[in-house]
Short mmCIF file of C-alpha atoms (C1' of nucleotides) in Angstrom, two decimals:
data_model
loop_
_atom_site.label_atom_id
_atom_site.label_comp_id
_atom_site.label_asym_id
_atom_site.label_seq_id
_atom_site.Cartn_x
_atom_site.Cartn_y
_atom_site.Cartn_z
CA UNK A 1 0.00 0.00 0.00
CA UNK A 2 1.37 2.90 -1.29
CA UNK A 3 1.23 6.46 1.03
CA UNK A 4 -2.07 7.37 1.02
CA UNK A 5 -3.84 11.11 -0.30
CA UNK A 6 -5.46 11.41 3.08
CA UNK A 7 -7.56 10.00 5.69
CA UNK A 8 -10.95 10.82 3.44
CA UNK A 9 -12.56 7.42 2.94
CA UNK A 10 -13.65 8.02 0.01
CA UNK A 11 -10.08 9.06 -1.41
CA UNK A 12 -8.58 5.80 0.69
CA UNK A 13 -11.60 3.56 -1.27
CA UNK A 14 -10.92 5.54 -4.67
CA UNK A 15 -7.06 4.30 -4.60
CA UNK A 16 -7.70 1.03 -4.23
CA UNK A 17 -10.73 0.13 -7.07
CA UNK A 18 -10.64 3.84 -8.41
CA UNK A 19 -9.84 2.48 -12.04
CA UNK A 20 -11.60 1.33 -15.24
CA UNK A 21 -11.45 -2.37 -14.56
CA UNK A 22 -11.31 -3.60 -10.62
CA UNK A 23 -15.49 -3.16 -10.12
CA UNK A 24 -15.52 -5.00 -13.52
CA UNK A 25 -14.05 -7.75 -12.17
CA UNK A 26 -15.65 -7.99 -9.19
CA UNK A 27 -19.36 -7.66 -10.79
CA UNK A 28 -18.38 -10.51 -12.60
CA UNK A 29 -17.93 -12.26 -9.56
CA UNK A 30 -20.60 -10.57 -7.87
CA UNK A 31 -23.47 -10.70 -10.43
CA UNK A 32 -22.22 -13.24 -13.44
CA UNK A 33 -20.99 -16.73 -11.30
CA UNK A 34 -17.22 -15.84 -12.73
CA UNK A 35 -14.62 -17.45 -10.95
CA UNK A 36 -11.55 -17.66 -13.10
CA UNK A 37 -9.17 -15.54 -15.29
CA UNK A 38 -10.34 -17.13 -18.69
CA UNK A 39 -13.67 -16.04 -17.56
CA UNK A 40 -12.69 -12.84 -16.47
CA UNK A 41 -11.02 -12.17 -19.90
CA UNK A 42 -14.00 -13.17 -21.60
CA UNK A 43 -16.02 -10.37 -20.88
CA UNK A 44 -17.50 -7.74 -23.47
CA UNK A 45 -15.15 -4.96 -22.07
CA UNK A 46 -12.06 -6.61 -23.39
CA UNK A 47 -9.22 -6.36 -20.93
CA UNK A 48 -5.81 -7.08 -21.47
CA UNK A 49 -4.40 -10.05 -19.43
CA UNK A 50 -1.91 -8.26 -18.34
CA UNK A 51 -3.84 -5.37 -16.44
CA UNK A 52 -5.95 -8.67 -15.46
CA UNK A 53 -2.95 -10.58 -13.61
CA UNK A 54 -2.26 -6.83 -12.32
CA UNK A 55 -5.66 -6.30 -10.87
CA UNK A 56 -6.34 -9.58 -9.36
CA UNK A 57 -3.15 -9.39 -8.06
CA UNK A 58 -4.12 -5.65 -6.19
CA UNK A 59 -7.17 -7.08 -5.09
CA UNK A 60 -5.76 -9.94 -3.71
CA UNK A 61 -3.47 -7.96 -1.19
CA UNK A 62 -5.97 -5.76 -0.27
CA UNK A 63 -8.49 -8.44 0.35
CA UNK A 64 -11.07 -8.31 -1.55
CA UNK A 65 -10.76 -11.35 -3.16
CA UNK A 66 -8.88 -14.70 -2.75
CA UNK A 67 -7.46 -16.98 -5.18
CA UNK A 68 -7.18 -20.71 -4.40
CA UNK A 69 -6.82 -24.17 -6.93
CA UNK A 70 -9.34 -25.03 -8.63
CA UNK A 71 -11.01 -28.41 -6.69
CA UNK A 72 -12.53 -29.69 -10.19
CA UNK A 73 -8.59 -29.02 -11.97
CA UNK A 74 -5.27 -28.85 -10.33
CA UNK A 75 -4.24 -26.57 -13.18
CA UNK A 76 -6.91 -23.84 -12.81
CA UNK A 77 -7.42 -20.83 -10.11
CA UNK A 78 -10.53 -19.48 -8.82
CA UNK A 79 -11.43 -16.36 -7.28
CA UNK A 80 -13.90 -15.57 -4.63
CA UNK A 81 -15.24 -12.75 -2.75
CA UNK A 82 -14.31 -12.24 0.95
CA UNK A 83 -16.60 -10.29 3.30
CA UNK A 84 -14.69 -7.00 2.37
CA UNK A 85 -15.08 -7.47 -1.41
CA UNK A 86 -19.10 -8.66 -0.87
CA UNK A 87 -19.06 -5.40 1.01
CA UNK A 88 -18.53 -3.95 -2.06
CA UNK A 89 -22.48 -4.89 -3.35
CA UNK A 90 -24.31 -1.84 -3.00
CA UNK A 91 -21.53 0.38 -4.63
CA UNK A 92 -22.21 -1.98 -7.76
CA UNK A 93 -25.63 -2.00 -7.38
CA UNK A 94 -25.66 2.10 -7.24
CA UNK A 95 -23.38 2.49 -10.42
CA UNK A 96 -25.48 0.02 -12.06
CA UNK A 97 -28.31 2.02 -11.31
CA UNK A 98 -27.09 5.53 -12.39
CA UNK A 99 -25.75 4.22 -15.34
CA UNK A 100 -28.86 2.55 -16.44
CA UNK A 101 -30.70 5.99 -15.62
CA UNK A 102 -28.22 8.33 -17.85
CA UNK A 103 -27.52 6.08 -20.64
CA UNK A 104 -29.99 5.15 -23.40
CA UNK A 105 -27.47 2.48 -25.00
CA UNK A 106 -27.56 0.88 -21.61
CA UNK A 107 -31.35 -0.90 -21.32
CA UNK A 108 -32.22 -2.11 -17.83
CA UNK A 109 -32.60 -5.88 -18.41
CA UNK A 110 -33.87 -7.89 -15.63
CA UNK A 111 -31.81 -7.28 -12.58
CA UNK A 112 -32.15 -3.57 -13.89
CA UNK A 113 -35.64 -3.35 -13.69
CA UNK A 114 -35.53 -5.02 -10.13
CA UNK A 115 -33.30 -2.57 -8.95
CA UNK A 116 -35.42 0.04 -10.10
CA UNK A 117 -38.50 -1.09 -8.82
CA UNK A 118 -37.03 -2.30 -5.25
CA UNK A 119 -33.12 -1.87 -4.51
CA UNK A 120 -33.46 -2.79 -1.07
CA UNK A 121 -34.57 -6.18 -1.49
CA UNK A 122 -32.22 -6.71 -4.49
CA UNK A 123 -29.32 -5.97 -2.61
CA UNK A 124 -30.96 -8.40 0.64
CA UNK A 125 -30.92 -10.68 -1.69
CA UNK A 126 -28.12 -10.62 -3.31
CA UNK A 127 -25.83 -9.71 -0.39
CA UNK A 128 -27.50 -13.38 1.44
CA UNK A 129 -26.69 -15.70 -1.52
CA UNK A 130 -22.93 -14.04 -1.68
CA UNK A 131 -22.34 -14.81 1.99
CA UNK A 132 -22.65 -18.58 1.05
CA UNK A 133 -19.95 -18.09 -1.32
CA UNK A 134 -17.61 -15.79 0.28
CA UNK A 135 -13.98 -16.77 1.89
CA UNK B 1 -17.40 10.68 -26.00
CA UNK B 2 -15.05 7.78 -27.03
CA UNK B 3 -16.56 4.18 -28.11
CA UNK B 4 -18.16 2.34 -25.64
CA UNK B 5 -16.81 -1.16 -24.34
CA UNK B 6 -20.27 -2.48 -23.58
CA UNK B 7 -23.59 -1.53 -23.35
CA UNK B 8 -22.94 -2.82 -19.41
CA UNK B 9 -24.65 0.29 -16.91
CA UNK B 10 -21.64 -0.18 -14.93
CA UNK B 11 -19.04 -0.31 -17.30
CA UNK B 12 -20.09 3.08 -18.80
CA UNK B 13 -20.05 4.38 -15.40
CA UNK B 14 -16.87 3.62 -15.06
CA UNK B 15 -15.95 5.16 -18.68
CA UNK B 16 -17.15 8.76 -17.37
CA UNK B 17 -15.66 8.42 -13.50
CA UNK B 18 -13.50 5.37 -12.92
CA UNK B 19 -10.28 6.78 -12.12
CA UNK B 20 -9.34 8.58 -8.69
CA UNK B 21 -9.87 12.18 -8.82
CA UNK B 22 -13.66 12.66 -10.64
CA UNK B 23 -15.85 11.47 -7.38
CA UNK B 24 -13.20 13.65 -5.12
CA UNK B 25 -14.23 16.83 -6.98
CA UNK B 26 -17.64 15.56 -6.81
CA UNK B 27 -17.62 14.79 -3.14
CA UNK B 28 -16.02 18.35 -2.43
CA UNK B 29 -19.31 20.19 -4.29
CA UNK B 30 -21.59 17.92 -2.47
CA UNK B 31 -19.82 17.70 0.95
CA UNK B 32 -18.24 20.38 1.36
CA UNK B 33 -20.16 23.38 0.28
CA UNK B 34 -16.72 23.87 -2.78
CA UNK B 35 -17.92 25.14 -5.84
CA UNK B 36 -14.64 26.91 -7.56
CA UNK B 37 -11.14 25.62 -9.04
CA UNK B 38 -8.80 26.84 -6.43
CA UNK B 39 -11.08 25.39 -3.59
CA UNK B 40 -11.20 21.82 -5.15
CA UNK B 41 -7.30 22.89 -5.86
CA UNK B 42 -6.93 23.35 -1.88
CA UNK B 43 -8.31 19.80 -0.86
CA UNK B 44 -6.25 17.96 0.80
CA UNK B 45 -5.26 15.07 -2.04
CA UNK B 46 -3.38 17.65 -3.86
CA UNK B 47 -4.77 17.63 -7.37
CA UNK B 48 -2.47 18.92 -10.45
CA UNK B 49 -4.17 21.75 -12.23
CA UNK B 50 -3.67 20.31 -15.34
CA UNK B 51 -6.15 17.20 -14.31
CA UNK B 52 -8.11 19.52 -12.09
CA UNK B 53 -9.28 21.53 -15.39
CA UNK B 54 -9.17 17.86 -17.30
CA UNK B 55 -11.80 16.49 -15.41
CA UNK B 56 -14.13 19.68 -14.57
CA UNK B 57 -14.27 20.17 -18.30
CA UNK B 58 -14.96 16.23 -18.91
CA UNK B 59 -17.27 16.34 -16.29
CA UNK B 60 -19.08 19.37 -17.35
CA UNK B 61 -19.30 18.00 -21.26
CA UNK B 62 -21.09 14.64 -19.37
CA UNK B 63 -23.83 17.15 -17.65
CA UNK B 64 -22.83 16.23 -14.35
CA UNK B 65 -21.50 19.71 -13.79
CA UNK B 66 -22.54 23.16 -14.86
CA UNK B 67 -20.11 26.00 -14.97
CA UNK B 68 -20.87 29.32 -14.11
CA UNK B 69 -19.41 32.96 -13.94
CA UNK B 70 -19.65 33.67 -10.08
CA UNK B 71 -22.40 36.38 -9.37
CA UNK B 72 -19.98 37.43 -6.75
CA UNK B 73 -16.88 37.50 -8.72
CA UNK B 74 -17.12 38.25 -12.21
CA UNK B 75 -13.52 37.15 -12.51
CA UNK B 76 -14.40 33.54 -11.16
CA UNK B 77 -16.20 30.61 -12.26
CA UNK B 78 -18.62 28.74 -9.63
CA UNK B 79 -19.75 24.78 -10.74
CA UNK B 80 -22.33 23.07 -9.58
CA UNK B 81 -24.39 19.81 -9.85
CA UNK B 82 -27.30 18.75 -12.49
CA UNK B 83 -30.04 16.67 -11.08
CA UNK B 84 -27.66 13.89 -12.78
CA UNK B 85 -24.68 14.86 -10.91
CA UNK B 86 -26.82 15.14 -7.80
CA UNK B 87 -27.80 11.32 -8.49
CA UNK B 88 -23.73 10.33 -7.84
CA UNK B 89 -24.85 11.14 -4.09
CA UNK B 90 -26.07 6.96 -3.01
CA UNK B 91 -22.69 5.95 -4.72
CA UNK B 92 -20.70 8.40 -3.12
CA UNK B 93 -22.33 7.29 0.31
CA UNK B 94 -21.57 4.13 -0.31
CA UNK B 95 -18.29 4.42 -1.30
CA UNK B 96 -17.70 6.52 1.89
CA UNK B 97 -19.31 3.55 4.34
CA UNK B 98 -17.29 1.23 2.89
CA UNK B 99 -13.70 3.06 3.12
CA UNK B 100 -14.97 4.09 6.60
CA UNK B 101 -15.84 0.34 7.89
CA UNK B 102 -12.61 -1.13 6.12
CA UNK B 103 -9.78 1.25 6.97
CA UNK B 104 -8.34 2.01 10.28
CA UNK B 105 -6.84 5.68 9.53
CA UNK B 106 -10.38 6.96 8.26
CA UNK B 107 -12.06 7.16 11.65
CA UNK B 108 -15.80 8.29 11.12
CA UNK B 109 -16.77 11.58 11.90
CA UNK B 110 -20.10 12.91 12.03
CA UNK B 111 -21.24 12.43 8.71
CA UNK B 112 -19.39 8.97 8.29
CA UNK B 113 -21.53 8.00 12.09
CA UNK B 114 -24.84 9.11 10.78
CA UNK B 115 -24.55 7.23 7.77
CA UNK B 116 -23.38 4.05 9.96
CA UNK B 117 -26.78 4.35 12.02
CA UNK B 118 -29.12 5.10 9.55
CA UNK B 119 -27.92 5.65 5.96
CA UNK B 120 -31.00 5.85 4.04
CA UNK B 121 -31.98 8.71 6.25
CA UNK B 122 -28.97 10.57 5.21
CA UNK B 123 -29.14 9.98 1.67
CA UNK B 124 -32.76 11.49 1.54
CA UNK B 125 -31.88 14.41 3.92
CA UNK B 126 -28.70 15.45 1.56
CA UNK B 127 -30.25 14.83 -1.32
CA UNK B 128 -33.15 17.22 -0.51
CA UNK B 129 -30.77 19.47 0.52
CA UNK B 130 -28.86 19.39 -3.23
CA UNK B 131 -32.16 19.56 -4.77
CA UNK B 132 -31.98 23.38 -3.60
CA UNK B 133 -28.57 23.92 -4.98
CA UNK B 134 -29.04 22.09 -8.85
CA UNK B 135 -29.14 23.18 -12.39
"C1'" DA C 1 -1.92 54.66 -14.50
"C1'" DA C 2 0.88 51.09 -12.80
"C1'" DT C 3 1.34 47.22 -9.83
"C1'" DT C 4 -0.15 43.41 -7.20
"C1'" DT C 5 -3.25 39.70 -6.20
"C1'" DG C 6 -6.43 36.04 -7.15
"C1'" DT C 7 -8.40 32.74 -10.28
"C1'" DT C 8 -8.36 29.73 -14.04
"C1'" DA C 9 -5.89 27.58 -17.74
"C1'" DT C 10 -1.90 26.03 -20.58
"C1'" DT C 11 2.57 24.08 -21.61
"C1'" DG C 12 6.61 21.00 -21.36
"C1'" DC C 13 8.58 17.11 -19.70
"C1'" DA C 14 9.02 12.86 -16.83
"C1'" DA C 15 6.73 8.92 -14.94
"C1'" DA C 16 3.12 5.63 -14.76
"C1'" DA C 17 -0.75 3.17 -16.62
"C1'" DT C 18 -2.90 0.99 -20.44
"C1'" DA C 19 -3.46 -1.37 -25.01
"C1'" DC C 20 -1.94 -4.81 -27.96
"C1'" DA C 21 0.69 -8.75 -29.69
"C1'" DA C 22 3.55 -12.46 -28.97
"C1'" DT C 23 4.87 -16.10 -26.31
"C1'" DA C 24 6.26 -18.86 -22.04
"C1'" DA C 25 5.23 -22.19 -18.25
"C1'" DC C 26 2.98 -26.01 -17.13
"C1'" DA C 27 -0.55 -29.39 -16.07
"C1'" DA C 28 -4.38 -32.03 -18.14
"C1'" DA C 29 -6.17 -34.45 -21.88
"C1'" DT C 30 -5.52 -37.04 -26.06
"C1'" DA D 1 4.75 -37.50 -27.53
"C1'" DT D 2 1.65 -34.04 -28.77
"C1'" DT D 3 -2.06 -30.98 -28.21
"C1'" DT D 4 -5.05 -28.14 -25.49
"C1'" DG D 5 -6.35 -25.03 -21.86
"C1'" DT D 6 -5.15 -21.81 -18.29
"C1'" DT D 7 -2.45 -18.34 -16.29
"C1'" DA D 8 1.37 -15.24 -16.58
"C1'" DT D 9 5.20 -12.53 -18.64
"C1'" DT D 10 7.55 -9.66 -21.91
"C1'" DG D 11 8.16 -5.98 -25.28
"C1'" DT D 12 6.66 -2.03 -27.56
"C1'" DA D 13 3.57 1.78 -28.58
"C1'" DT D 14 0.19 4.89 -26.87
"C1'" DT D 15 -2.29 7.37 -23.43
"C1'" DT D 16 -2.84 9.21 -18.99
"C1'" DT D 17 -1.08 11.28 -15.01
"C1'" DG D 18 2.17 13.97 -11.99
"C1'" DC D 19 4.73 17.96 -11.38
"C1'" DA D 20 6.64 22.54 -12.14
"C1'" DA D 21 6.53 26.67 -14.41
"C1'" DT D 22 4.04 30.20 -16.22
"C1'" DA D 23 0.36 32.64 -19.03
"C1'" DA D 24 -4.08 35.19 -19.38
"C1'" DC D 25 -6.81 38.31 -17.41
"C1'" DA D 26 -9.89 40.75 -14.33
"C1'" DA D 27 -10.28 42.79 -9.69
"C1'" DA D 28 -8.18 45.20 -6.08
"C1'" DT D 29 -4.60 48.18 -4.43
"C1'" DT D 30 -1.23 51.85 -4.52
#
DNA sequence: AATTTGTTATTGCAAAATACAATAACAAAT
DNA sequence: ATTTGTTATTGTATTTTGCAATAACAAATT
């Protein structure tokens, strides 16, 4: 951990995932059941493997995720939440939500529309089946 | 505005303010009663000018900011939040709550207690209160 | 009128982050 | 043995950021 800005916790939050990519990762974790870097480097947004390798690694050490071996293949990782990086729920859920709002080329699709009609329950929800999953 | 990655709410989110200085500037008009250059210049993370005027003017062409020639000053320019800058508010809470509970050297003060005991009641109170203030 | 001060913005250069392409390490599967 | 799948590294080009100096310009001061 590098020397921080200041003792504002929203500056101390904004150094660690205040990037492009790190709340990518984690809603695909979060909201899309991916566990691994293939997965991860799958998605639409096209990141580069290796700002992926660097960002897992960062979250890693500042755990919000950890990585273990894969119990179905020796040869595989997966990543899971801990409590910090489930923590991390209704900040995803809020961007979702204001982006959906401002941005016509972004329709709400299901989870969308739920959020929009009741984001406390969504994020009940979703916050109970994480802590089944989380490290 | 660039190409999109995806048509993912959250991923353009993070397209307009995913990097570490956009929601600081945004905190400081919403927070902290700042509305010109040289008082988001004086906050205490030490912003270069050069990205200080990059992301007012980035922020302004998104319509989360309007920029004004102060009534008091004719010599100074005053921004302040849209209705869809004013919207950043749950996100900024929550990004605050969570850098509060997870880091030791960002005790809570008043604001950061008051949204530990009952958040929702201090995302409706502030947000009323911006309601007076936006463009 | 000339000078100083305050506010916002620009420029130049170094450092860091990101994008992109190629490929390495290595275990599992064939 | 060879191929395939998964994760990671390396090299190079481009973009973004950090930092220092300073410019533009209006208001205030002398």
């Amino acid at each position: 951990m590098e020397n921080k800005r200041s003792d504002c916790p929203i500056s101390c939050s904004l150094e660690i995932f205040g990037d492009k990519w790190s709340l990518l990762i984690i809603r695909d974790i979060m909201l899309r059941e991916k566990v691994s870097f293939s997965e991860f480097l799958a998605s639409e947004e096209k990141i580069a493997t290796n700002i992926l390798v660097n960002r897992l690694n960062l979250l890693e050490s500042e755990k919000i995720l950890v990585k273990e071996v894969s119990p179905l293949n020796k040869s595989k990782f997966v990543y899971s939440l801990t409590q910090k990086g489930a923590d991390l729920l209704p900040i995803v859920i809020e961007i979702m939500d204001w982006g959906a709002k401002y941005n016509k080329n972004c329709p709400r699709k299901e989870l969308g529309k739920r959020i929009k009609s009741d984001k406390p329950a969504v994020i009940k929800e979703l916050s109970l089946a994480l802590k089944k999953k989380i490290k």
